[in-house]
mmCIF file of C-alpha atoms in Angstrom:
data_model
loop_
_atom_site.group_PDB
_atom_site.id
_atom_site.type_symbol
_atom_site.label_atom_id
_atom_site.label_comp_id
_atom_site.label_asym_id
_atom_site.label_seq_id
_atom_site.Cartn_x
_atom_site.Cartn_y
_atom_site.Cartn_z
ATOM 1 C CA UNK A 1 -56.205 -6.299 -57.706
ATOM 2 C CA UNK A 2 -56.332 -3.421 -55.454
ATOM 3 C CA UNK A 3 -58.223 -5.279 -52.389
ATOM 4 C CA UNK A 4 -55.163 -7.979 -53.249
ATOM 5 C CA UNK A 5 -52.479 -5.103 -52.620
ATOM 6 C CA UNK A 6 -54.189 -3.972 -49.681
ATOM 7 C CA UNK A 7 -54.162 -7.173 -47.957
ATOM 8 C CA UNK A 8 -50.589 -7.910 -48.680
ATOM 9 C CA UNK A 9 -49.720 -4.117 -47.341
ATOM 10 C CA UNK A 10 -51.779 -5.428 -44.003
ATOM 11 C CA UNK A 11 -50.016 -8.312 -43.693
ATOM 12 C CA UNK A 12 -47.042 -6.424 -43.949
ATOM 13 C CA UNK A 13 -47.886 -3.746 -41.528
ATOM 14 C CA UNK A 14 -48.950 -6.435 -38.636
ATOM 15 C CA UNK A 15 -45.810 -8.472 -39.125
ATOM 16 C CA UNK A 16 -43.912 -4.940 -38.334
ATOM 17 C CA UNK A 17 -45.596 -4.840 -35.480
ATOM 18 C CA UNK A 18 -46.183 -7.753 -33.238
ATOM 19 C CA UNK A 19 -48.359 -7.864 -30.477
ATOM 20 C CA UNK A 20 -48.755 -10.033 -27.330
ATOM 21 C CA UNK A 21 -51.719 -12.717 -27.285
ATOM 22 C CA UNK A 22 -55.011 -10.837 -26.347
ATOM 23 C CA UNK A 23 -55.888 -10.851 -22.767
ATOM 24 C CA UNK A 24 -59.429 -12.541 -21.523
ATOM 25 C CA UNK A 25 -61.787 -9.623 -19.093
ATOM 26 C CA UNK A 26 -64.735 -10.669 -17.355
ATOM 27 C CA UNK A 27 -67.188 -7.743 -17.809
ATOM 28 C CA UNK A 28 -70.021 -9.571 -15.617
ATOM 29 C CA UNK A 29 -72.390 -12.062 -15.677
ATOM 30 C CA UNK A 30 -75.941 -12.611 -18.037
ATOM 31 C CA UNK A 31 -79.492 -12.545 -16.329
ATOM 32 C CA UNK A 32 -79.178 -16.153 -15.906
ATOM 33 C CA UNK A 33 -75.429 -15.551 -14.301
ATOM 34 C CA UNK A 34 -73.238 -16.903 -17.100
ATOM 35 C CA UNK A 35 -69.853 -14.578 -17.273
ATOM 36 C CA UNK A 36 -69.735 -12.337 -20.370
ATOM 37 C CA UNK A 37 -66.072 -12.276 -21.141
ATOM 38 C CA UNK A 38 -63.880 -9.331 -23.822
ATOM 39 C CA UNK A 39 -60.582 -10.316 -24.824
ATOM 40 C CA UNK A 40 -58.172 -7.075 -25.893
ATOM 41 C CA UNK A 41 -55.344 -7.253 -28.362
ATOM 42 C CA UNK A 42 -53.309 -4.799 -28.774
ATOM 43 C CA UNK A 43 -51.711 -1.844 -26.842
ATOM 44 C CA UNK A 44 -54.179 -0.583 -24.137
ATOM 45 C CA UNK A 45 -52.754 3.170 -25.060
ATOM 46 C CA UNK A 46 -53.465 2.989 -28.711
ATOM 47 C CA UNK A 47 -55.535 5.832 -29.824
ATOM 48 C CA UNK A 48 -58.158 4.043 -31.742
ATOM 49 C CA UNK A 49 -60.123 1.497 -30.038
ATOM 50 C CA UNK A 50 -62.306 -1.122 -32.304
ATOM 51 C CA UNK A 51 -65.192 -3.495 -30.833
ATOM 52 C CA UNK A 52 -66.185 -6.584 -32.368
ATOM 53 C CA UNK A 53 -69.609 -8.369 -31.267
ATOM 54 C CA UNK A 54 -69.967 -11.654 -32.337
ATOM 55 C CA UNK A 55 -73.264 -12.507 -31.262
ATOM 56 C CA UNK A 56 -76.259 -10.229 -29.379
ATOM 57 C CA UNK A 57 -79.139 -12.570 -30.753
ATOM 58 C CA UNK A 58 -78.534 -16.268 -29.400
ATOM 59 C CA UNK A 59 -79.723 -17.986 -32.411
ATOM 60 C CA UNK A 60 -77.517 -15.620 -34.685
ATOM 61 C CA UNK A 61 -74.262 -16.567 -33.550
ATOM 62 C CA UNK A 62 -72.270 -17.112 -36.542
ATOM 63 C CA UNK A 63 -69.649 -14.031 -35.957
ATOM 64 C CA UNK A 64 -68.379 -16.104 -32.728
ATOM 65 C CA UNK A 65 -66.163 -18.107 -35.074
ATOM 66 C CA UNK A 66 -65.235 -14.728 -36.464
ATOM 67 C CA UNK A 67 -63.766 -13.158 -33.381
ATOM 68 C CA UNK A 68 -62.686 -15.981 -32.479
ATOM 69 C CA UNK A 69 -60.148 -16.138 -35.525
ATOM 70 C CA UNK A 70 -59.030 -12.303 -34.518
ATOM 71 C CA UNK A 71 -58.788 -13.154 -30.856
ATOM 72 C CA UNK A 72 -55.011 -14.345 -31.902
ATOM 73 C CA UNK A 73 -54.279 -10.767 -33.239
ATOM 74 C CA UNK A 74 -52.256 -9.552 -34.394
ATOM 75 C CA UNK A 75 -53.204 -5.891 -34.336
ATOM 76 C CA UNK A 76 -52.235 -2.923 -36.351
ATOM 77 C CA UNK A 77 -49.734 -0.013 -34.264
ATOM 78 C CA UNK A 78 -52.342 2.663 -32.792
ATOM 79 C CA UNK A 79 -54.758 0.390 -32.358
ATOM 80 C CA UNK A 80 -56.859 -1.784 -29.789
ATOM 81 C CA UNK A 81 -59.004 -4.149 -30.617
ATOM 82 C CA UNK A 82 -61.864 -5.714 -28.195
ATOM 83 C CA UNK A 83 -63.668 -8.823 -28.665
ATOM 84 C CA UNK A 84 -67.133 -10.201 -27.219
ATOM 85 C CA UNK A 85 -67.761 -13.584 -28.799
ATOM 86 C CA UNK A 86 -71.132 -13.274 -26.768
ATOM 87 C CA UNK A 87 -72.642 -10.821 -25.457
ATOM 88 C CA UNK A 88 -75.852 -13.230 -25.235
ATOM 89 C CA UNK A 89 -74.895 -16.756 -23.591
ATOM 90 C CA UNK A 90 -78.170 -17.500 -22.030
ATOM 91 C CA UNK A 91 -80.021 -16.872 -25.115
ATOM 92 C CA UNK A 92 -77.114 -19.475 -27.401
ATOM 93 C CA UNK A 93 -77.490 -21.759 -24.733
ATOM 94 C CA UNK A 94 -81.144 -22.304 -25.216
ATOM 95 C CA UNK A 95 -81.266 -21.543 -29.361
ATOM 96 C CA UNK A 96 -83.187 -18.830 -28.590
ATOM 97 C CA UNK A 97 -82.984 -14.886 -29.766
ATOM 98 C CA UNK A 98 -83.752 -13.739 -26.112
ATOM 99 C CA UNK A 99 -81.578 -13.627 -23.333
ATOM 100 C CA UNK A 100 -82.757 -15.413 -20.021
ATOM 101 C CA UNK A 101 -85.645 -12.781 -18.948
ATOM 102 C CA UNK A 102 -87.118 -13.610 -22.277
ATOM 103 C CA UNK A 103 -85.765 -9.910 -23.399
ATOM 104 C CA UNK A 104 -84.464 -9.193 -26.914
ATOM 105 C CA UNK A 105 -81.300 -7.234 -26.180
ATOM 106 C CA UNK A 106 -81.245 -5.585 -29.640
ATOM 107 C CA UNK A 107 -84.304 -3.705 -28.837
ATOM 108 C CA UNK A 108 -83.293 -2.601 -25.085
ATOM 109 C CA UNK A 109 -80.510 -0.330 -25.673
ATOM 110 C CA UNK A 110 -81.973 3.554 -24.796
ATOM 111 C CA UNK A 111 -82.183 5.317 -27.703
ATOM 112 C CA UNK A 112 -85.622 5.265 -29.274
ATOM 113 C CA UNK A 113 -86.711 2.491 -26.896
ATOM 114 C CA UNK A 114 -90.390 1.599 -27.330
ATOM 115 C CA UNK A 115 -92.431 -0.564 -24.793
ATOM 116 C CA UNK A 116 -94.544 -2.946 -26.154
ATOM 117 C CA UNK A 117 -95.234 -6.794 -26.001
ATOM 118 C CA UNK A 118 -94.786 -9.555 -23.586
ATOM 119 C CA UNK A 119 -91.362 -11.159 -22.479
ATOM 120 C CA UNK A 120 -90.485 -13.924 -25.219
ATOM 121 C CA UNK A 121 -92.354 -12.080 -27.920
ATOM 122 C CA UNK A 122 -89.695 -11.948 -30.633
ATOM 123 C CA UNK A 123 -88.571 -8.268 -30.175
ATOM 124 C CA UNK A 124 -89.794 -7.793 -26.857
ATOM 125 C CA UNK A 125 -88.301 -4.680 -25.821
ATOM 126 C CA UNK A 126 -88.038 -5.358 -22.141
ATOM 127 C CA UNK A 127 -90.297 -3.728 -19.166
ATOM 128 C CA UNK A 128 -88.006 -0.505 -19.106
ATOM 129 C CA UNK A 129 -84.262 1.215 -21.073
ATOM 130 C CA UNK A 130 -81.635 -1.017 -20.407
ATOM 131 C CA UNK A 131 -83.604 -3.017 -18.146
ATOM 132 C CA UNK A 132 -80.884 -6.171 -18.931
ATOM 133 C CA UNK A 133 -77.540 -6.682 -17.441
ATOM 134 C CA UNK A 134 -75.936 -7.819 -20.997
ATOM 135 C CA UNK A 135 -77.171 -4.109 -22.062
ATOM 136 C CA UNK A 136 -75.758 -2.749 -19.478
ATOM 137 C CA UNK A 137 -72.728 -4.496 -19.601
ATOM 138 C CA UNK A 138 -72.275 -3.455 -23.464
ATOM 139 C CA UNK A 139 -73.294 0.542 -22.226
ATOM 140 C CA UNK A 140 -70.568 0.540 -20.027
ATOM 141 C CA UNK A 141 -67.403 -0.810 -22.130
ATOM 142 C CA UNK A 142 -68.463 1.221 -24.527
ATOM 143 C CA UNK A 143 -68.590 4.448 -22.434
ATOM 144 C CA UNK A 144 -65.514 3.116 -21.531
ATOM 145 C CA UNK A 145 -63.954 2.705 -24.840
ATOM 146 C CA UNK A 146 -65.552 5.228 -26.889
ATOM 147 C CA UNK A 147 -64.865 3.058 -29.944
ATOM 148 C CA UNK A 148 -64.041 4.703 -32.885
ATOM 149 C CA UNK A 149 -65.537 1.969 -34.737
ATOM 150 C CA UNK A 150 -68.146 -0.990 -33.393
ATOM 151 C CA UNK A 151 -69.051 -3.948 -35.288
ATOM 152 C CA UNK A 152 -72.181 -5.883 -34.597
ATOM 153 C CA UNK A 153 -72.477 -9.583 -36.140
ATOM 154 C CA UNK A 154 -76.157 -10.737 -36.570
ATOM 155 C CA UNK A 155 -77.543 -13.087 -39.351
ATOM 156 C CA UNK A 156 -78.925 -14.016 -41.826
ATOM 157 C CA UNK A 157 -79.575 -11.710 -43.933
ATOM 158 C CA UNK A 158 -75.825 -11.680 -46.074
ATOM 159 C CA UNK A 159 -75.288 -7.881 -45.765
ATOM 160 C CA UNK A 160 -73.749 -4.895 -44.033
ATOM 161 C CA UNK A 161 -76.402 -2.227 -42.914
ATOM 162 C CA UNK A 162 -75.863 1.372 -41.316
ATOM 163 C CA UNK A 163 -77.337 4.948 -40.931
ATOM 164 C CA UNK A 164 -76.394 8.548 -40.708
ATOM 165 C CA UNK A 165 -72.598 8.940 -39.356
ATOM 166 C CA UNK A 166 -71.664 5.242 -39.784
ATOM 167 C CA UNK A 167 -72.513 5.391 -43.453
ATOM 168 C CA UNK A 168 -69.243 5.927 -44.927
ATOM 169 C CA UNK A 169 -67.296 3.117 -42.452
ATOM 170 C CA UNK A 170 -69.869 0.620 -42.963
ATOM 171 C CA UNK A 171 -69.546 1.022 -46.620
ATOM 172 C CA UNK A 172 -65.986 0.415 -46.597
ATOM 173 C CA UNK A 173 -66.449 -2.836 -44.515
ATOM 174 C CA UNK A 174 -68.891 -4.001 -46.773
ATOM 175 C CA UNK A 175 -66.311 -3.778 -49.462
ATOM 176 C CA UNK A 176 -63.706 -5.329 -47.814
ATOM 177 C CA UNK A 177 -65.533 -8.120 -46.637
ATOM 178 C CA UNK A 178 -67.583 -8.284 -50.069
ATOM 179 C CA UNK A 179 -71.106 -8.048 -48.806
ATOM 180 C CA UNK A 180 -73.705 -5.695 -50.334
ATOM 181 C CA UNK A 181 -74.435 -2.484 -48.448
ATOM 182 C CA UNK A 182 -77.715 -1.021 -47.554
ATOM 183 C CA UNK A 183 -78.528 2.129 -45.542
ATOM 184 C CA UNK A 184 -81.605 1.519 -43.482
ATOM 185 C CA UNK A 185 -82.423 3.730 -40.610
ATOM 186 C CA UNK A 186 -81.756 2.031 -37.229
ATOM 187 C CA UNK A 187 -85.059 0.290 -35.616
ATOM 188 C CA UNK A 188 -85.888 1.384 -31.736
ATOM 189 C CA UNK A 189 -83.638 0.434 -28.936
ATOM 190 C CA UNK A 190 -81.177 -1.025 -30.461
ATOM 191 C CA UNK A 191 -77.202 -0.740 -30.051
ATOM 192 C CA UNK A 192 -75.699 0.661 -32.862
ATOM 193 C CA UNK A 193 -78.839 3.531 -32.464
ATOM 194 C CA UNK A 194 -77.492 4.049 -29.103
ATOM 195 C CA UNK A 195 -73.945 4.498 -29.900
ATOM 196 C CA UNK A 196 -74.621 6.668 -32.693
ATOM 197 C CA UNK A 197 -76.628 8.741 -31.145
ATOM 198 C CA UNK A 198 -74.223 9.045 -27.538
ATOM 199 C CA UNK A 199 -70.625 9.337 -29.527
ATOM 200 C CA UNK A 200 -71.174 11.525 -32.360
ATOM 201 C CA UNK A 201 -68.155 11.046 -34.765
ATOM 202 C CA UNK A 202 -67.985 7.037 -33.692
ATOM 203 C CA UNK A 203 -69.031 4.486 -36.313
ATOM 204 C CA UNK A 204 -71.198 1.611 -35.113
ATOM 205 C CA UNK A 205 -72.788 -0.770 -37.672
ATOM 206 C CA UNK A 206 -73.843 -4.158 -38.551
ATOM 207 C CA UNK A 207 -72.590 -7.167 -40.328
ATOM 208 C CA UNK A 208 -75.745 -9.589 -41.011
ATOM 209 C CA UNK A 209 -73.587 -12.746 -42.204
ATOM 210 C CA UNK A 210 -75.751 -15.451 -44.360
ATOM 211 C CA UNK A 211 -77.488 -18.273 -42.264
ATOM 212 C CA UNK A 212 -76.188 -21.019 -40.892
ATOM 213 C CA UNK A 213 -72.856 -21.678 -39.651
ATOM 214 C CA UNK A 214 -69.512 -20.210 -41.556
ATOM 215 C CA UNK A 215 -67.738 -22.138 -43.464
ATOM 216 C CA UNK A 216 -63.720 -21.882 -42.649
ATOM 217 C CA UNK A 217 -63.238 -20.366 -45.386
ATOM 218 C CA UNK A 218 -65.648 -17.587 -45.154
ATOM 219 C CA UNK A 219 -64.850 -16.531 -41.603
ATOM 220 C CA UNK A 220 -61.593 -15.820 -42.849
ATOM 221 C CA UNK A 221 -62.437 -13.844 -45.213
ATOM 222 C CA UNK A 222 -64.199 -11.584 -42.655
ATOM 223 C CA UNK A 223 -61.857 -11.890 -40.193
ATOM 224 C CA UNK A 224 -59.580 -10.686 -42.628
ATOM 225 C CA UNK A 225 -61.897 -7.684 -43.557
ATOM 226 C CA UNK A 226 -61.808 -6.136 -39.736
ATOM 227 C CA UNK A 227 -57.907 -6.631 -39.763
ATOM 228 C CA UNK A 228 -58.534 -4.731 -42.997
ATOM 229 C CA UNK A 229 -60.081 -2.165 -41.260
ATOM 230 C CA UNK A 230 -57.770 -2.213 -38.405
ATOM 231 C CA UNK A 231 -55.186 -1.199 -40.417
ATOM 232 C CA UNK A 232 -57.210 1.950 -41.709
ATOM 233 C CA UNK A 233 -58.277 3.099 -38.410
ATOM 234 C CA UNK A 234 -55.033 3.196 -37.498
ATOM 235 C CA UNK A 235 -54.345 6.498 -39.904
ATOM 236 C CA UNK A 236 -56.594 9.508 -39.571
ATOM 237 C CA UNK A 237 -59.531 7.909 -41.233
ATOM 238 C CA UNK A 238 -62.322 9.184 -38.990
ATOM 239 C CA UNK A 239 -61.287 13.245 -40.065
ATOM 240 C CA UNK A 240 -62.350 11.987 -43.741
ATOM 241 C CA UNK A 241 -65.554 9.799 -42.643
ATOM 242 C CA UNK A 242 -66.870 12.346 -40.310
ATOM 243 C CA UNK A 243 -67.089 14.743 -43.226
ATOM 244 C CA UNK A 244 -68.571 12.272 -45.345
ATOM 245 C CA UNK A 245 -71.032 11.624 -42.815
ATOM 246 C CA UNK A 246 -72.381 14.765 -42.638
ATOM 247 C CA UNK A 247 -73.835 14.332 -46.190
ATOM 248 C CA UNK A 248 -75.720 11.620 -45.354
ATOM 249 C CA UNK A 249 -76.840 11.987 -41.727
ATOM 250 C CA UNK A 250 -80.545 12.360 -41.625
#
């Protein structure tokens, strides 16, 4: 009943507030030279800025039909919203988890990096720290942004997992979108661990979504979860989950 009212009070909300179709950025190009692309939604002076990643892993690229229901908008007041179907399009276009140089971009990200293995090993880490220009390219939009709030799509294991200051965010999400929750502390190199660890008092966190490809029917329902969670960004949410944080930041 009470996720029922809050979707109706969303709806309500968004149709107050209409917003222009979401414009298409080219942030660069992958290893193999394929354009990354963002779309925005929203007003560019909004106070609270939200990412949405639908795919890092190319063979986990089930959230693209999720931002790609939210590209559209619209988008809360006080908010922007920005939306990279892929950060990976070498890796979808051969099936494979790596991007191009064989690198797993999950692990690359600075924070914690490790070296170890050999390019095309599953989690190979890369030869140095954001060695990758789809890392990079993520590093920057986020220094950019400064999201309050980053979600990262992988699959497939049907759950939303998060550590330390992205705890009490995550948690929300997860019941919005009605996914179990687990906090597991992030593995080496990878990009909510970065973000975490570089903006204190930002939320990043990720979304595993079952295998395979979404129905219609399910996308929407976590499409409608991040417009969910648009709508309580927009208020001073992050005062109340910073605080929570600090009782579980380890």
């Amino acid at each position: 009943m009470l996720r029922t009212l809050a979707a109706v009070l969303s709806v309500l909300a968004l149709a107050g507030n209409p917003q222009p179709p979401g414009q298409s950025v080219l942030l660069g190009r992958s290893a193999l030279g394929r354009p990354i692309r963002a779309v925005r939604a929203g007003d560019p002076a909004a106070p609270a800025k939200v990412l949405v990643v639908g795919c890092i892993h190319g063979d986990e690229c089930a959230g693209t039909a999720v931002t790609s229901l939210l590209a559209p908008g619209p988008v809360p007041a006080g908010v922007e919203l920005w939306l990279v179907a892929d950060l990976n399009p070498d890796g979808f276009a051969a099936g494979a988890r790596q991007n191009g140089s064989g690198v797993d971009l999950n692990r690359n990200f600075p924070s914690g990096w490790r070296r170890g293995g050999l390019a095309w090993d599953p989690e190979y880490p890369g030869p140095a720290p954001a060695s990758e220009p789809e890392t990079r390219i993520a590093m920057r939009l986020v220094r950019r942004l400064r999201p309050r709030v980053t979600i990262w799509f992988h699959q497939p294991q049907a759950l939303v997992r998060a550590w330390g200051q992205s705890v009490p965010v995550a948690r929300r999400f997860a019941r919005l979108a009605g996914l179990p929750f687990r906090r597991i502390p992030w593995l080496a190199g990878t990009a909510p661990n970065w973000q975490n660890h570089r903006f204190p008092g930002t939320s990043a966190f990720v979304v595993e979504l079952p295998p395979g490809p979404l129905s219609a029917r399910s996308a929407a329902r976590y499409a409608q979860a991040v417009r969910l969670l648009l709508g309580q960004e927009r208020v001073d949410e992050p005062a109340r989950d910073r605080q929570l944080a600090g009782q579980v930041l380890r």
